[in-house]
Short mmCIF file of C-alpha atoms and ligand atoms in Angstrom, two decimals:
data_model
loop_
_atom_site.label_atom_id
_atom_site.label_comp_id
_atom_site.label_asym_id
_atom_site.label_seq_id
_atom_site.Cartn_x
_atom_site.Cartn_y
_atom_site.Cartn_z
CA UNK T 1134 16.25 16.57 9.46
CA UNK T 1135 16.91 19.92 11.74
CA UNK T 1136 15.08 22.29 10.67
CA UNK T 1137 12.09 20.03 10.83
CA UNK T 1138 13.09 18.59 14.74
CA UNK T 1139 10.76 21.40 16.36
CA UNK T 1140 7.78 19.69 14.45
CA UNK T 1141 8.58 16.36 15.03
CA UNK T 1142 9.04 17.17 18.82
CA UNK T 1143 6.03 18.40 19.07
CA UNK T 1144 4.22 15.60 17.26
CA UNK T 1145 5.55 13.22 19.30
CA UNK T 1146 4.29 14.95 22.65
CA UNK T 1147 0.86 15.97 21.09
CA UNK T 1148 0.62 12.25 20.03
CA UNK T 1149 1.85 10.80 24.11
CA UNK T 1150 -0.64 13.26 25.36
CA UNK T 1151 -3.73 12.64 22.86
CA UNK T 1152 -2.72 8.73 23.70
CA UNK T 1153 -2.50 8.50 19.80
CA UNK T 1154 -0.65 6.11 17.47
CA UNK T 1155 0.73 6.81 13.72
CA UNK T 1156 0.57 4.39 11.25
CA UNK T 1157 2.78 4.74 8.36
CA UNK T 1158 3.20 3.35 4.70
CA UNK T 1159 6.78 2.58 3.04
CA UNK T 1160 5.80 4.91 0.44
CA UNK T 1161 5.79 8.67 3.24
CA UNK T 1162 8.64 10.80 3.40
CA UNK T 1163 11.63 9.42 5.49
CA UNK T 1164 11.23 12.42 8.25
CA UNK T 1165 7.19 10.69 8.24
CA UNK T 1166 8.65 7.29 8.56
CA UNK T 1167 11.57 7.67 10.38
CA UNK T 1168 10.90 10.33 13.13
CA UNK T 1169 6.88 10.21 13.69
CA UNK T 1170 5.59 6.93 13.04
CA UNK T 1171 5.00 4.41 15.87
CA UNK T 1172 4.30 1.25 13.13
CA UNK T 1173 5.39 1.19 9.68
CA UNK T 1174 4.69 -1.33 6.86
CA UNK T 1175 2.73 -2.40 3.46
CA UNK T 1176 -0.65 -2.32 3.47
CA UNK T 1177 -0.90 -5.62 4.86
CA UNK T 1178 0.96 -5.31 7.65
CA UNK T 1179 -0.49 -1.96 8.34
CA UNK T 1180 -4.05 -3.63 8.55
CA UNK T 1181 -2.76 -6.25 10.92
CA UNK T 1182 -1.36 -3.88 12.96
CA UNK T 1183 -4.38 -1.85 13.61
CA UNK T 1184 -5.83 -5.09 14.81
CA UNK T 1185 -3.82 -4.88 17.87
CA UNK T 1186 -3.88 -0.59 18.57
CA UNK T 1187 -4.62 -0.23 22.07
CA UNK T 1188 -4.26 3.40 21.53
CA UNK T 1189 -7.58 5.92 21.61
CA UNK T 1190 -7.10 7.24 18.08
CA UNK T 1191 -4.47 6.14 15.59
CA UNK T 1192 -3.29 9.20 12.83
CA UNK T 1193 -3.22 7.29 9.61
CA UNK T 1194 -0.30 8.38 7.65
CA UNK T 1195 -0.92 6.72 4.05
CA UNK T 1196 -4.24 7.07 1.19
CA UNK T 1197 -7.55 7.61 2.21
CA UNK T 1198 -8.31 3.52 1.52
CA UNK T 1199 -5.52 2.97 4.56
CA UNK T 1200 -7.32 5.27 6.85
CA UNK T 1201 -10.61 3.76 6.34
CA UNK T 1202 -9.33 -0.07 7.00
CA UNK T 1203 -7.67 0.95 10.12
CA UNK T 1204 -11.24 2.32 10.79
CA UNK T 1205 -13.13 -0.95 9.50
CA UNK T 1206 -10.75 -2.88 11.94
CA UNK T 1207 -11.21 -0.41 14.95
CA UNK T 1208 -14.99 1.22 15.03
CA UNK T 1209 -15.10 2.32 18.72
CA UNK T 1210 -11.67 4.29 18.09
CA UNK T 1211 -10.95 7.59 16.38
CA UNK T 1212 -8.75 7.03 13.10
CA UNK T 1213 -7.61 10.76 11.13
CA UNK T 1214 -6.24 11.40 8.19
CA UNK T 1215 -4.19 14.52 8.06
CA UNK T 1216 -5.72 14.62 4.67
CA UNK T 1217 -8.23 13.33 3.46
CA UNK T 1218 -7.90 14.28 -0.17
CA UNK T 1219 -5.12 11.82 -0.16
CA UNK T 1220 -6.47 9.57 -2.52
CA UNK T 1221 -5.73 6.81 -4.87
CA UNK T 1222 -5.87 5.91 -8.71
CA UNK T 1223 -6.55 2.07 -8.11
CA UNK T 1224 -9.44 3.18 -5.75
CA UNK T 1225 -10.95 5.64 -7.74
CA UNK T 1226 -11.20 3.81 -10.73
CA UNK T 1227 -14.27 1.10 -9.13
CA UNK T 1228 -17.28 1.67 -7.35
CA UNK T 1229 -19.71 -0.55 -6.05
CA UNK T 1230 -22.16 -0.63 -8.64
CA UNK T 1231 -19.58 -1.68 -10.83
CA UNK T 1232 -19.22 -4.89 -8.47
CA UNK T 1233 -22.70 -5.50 -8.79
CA UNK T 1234 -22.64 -5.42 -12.39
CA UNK T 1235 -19.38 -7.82 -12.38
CA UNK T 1236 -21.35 -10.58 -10.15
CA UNK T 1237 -24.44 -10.59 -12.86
CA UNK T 1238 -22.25 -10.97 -15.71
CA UNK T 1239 -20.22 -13.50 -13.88
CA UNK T 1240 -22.70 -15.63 -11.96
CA UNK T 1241 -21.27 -17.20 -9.15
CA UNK T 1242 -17.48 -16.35 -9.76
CA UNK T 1243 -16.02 -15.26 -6.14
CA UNK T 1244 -14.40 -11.80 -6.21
CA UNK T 1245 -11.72 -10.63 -4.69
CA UNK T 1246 -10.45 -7.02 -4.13
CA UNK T 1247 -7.22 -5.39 -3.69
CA UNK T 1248 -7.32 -3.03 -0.09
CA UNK T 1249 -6.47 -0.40 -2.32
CA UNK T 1250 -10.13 0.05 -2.79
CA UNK T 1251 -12.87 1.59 -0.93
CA UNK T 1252 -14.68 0.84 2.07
CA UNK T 1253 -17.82 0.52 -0.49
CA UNK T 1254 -16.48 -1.78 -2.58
CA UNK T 1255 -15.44 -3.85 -0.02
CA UNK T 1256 -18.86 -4.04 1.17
CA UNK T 1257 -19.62 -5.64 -1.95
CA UNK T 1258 -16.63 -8.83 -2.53
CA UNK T 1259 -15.60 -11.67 -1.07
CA UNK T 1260 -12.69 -11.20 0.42
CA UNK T 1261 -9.76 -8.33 0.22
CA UNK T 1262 -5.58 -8.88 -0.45
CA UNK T 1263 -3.07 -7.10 -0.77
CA UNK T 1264 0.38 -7.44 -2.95
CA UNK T 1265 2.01 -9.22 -0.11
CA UNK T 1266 -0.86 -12.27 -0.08
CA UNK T 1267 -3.11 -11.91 -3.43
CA UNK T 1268 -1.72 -15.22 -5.12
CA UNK T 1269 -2.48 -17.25 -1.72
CA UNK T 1270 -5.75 -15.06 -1.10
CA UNK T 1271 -6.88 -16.27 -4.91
CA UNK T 1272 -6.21 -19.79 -4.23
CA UNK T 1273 -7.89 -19.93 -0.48
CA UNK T 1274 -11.20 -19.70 -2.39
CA UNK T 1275 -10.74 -23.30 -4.14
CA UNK T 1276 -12.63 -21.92 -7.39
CA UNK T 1277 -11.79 -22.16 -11.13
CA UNK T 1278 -12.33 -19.23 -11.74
CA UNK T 1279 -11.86 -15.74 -9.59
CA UNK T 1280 -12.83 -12.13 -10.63
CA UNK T 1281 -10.03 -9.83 -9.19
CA UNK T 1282 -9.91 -6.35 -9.11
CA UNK T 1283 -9.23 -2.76 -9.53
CA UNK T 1284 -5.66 -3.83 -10.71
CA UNK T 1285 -5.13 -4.76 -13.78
CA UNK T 1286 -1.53 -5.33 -13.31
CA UNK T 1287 -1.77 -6.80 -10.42
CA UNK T 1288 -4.33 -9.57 -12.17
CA UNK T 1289 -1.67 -10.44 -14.73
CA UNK T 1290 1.11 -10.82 -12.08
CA UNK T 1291 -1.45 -13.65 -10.14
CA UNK T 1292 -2.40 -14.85 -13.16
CA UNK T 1293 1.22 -15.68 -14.08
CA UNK T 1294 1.72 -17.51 -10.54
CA UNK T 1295 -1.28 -19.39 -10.70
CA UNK T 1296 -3.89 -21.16 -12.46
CA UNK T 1297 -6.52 -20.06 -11.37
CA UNK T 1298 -8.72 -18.33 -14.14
CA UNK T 1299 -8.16 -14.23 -13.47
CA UNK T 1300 -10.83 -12.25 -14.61
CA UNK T 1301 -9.44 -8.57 -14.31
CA UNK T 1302 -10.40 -4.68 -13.69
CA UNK T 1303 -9.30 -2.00 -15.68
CA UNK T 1304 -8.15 0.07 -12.45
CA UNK T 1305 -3.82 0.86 -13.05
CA UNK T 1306 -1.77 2.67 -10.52
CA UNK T 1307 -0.80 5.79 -11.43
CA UNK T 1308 2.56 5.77 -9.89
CA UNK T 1309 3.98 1.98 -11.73
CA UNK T 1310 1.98 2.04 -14.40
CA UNK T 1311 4.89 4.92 -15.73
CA UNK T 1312 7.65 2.61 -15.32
CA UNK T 1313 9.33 0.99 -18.97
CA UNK T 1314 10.70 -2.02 -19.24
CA UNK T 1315 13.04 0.12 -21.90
CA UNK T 1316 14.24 2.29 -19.16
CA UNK T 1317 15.17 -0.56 -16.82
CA UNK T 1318 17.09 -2.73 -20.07
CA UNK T 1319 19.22 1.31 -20.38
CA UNK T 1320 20.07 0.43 -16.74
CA UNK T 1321 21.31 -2.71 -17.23
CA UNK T 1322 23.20 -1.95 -20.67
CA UNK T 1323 24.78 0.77 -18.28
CA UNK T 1324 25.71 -1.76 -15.74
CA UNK T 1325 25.23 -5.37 -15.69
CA UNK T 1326 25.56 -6.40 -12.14
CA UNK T 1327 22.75 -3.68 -11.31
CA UNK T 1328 19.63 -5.49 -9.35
CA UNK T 1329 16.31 -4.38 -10.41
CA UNK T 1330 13.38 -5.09 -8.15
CA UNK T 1331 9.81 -3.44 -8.51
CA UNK T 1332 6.38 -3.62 -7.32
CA UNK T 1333 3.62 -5.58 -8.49
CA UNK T 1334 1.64 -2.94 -9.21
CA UNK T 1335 4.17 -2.35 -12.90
CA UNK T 1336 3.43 -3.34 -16.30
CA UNK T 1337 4.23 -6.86 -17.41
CA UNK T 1338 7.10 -5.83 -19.90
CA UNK T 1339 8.84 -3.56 -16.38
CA UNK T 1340 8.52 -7.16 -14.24
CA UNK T 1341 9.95 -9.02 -17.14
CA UNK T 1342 13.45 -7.18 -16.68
CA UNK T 1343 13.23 -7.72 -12.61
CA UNK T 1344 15.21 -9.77 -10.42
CA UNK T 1345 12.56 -9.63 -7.62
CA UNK T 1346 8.53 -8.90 -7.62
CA UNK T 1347 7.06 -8.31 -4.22
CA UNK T 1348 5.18 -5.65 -2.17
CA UNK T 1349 7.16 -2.72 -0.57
CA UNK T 1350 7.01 -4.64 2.94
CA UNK T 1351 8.85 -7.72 0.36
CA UNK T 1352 11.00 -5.62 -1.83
CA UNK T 1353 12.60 -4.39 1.93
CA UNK T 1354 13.31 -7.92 3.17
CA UNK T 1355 14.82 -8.33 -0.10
CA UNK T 1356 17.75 -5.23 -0.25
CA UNK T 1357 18.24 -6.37 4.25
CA UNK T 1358 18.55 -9.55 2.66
CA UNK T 1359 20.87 -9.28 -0.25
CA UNK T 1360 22.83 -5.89 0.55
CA UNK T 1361 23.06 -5.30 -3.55
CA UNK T 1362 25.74 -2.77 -4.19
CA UNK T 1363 23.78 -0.84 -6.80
CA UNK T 1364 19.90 -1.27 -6.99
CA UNK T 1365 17.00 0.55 -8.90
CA UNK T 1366 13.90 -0.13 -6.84
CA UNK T 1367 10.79 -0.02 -9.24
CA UNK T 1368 7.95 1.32 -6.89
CA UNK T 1369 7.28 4.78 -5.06
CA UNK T 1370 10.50 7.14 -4.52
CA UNK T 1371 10.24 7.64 -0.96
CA UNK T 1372 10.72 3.59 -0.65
CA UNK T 1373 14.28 4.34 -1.68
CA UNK T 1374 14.91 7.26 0.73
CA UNK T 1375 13.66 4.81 3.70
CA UNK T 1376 15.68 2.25 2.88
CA UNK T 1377 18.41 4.66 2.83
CA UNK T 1378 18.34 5.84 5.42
CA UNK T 1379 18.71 2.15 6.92
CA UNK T 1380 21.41 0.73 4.91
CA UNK T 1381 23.64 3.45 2.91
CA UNK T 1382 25.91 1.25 1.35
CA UNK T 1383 23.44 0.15 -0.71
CA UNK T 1384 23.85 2.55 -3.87
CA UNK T 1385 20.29 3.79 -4.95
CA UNK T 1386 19.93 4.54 -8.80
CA UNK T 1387 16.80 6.64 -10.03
CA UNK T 1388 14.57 6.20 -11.28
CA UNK T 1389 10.99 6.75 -8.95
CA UNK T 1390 7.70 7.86 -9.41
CA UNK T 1391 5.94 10.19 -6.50
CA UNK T 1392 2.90 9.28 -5.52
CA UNK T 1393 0.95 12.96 -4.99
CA UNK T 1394 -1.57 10.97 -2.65
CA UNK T 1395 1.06 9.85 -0.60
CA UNK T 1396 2.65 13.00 -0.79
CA UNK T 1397 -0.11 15.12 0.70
CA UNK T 1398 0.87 13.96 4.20
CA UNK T 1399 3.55 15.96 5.72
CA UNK T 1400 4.53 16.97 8.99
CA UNK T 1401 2.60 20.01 9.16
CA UNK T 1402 -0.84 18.28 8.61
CA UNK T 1403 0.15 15.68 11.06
CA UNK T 1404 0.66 18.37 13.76
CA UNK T 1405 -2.58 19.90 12.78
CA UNK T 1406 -4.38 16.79 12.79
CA UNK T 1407 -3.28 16.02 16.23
CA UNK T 1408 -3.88 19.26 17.84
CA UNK T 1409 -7.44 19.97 16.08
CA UNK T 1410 -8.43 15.64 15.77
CA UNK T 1411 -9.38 16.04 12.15
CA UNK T 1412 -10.10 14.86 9.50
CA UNK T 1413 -12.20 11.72 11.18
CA UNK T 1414 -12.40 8.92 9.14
CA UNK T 1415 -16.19 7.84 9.12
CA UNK T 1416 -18.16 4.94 7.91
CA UNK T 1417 -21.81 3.89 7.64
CA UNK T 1418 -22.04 1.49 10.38
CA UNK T 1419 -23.82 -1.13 8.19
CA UNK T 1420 -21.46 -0.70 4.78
CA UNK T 1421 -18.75 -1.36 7.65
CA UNK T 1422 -19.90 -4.32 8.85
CA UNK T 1423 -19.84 -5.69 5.52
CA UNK T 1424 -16.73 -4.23 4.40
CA UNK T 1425 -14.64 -5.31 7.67
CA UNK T 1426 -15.89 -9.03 7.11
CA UNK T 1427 -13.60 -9.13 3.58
CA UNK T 1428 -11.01 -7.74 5.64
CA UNK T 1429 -11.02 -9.71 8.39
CA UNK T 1430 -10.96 -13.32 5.94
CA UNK T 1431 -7.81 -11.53 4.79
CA UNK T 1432 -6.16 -11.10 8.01
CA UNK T 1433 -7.48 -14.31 9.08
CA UNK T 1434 -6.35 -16.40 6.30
CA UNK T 1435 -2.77 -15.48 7.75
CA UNK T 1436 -3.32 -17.09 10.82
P1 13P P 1344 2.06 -2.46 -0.58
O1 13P P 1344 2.81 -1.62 0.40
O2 13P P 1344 1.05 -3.30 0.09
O3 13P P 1344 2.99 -3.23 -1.46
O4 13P P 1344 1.20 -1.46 -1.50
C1 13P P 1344 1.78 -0.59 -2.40
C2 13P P 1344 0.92 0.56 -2.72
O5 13P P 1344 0.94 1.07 -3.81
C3 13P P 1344 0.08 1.11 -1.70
O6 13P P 1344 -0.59 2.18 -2.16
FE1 SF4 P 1345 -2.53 4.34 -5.18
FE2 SF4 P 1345 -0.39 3.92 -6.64
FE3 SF4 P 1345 -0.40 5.95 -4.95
FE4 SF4 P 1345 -0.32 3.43 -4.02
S1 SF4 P 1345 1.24 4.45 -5.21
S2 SF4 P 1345 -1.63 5.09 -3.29
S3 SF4 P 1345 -1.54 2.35 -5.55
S4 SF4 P 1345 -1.74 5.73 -6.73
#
């Protein structure tokens, strides 16, 4: 990345000096990932990381939901966002209200929501997941039945692995939700000893044709793991450009779908956000405490 190096120089002095971290999904651009970022990860290894930031502020390189768990997990620091329009499909499509309405129709059913979600609707569940932990997150709460949400692909992968009742969301992803299960049996036709792998977050008829469901953080162990000579990965494009950029013999067939939330962070909104320490995330201190205690049985469940 050379003509970018001036940037990245100077993020990485502004951050020393502003005694600032940058937390990064699998899903921002390889020169994000690669070159910038102190801690990368899925979402749940993101939120365990900010548990341990000894850093002042962190610079949350992800969605707007990211940013405000790092925030939930550290109150006393400063978390940015370089922008804070970065938002997410899954997040957007559930308030809190609509929780409340969920627990009267469902008296007494425990629910559980996906981080991808915000700090308000956290305030209002029993305990948060992510795609890395939500089938062993379901079963923690020892009920019959669980309402899980915004996903609703999400809910019919758990509901395959366990049983558990599921009682679903409408919310989809806008990135997976694209993906075909046609498109990935052309790829196959094309060449049979192709490995397929996607995310979670896809239709049932796209995880059908897969040879591996799991989050991004999963899917990664997966390619380090099995070095596949030719592999579609289901999920985000810049997953595929990451992984890369790690292991190039492994031959990366198209297709992806961009996420345009993820896609809003770049270098030159990093820089800005380090040198002008906006945009804060902020919380209502009393939503928060709420919201971090779903959180925290997350993180804690790992332990
Ligand atoms: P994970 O990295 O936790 O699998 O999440 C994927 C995603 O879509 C995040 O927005
Ligand atoms: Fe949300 Fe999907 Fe983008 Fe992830 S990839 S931030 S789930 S819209």
């Amino acid at each position: 990345w050379p003509l970018m190096a001036p940037t990245i120089k100077a993020i990485n002095e502004l951050k020393k000096a502003r005694n600032a971290v940058i937390l990064a999904h699998n899903y921002q651009a390889p020169e994000i990932f690669h070159c910038v970022a102190d801690i990368g990860g899925d979402s749940l290894q993101l939120a365990v990381e900010a548990t341990k930031v000894k850093a002042d502020t962190i610079v949350q390189c992800g969605v707007h939901f990211m940013a405000e768990t790092s925030k939930l997990l550290n109150p006393d620091k400063t978390v940015l966002i370089p922008d804070p329009r970065a938002g997410c499909s899954l997040a957007a499509s559930i308030a809190g209200a609509d929780v409340r309405l969920l627990r009267g129709k469902f008296p007494g059913v425990p629910v559980v929501a996906y981080v991808n979600t915000s700090a308000e609707v956290k305030a209002e569940v029993d305990i948060c997941c992510t795609s890395s932990n939500a089938v062993q997150v379901v079963e923690s709460l020892n009920a019959p039945s669980v309402i899980f949400l915004p996903d609703r692909y999400l809910a019919t992968y758990v509901a395959s692995k366990t049983d558990v009742k599921i009682i679903a969301w409408k919310g989809a992803c806008e990135v997976h939700e694209r993906f075909t299960g046609e498109e990935l049996r052309a790829f196959r036709e094309a060449d049979p000893t192709v490995q397929i792998i996607a995310h979670p977050e896809c239709p049932p008829d796209v995880l059908a044709e897969a040879d591996f469901t799991g989050s991004t953080a999963h899917m990664i162990n997966w390619v380090r793991n099995k070095r596949p000579r030719r592999l579609v990965m289901i999920t985000e494009c810049s997953m595929a450009d990451n992984v890369r950029a790690e292991l190039p013999e492994v031959e990366m067939l198209r297709p992806c779908n961009l996420c345009p939330h993820m896609k809003r962070i770049t270098l030159a909104n990093i820089l800005d956000s380090l040198l002008t320490l906006r945009e804060e995330v902020t919380i209502d201190p009393a939503l928060a405490e709420r919201a971090r205690r779903s959180v925290e049985r997350m993180i804690n469940l790992k332990n």
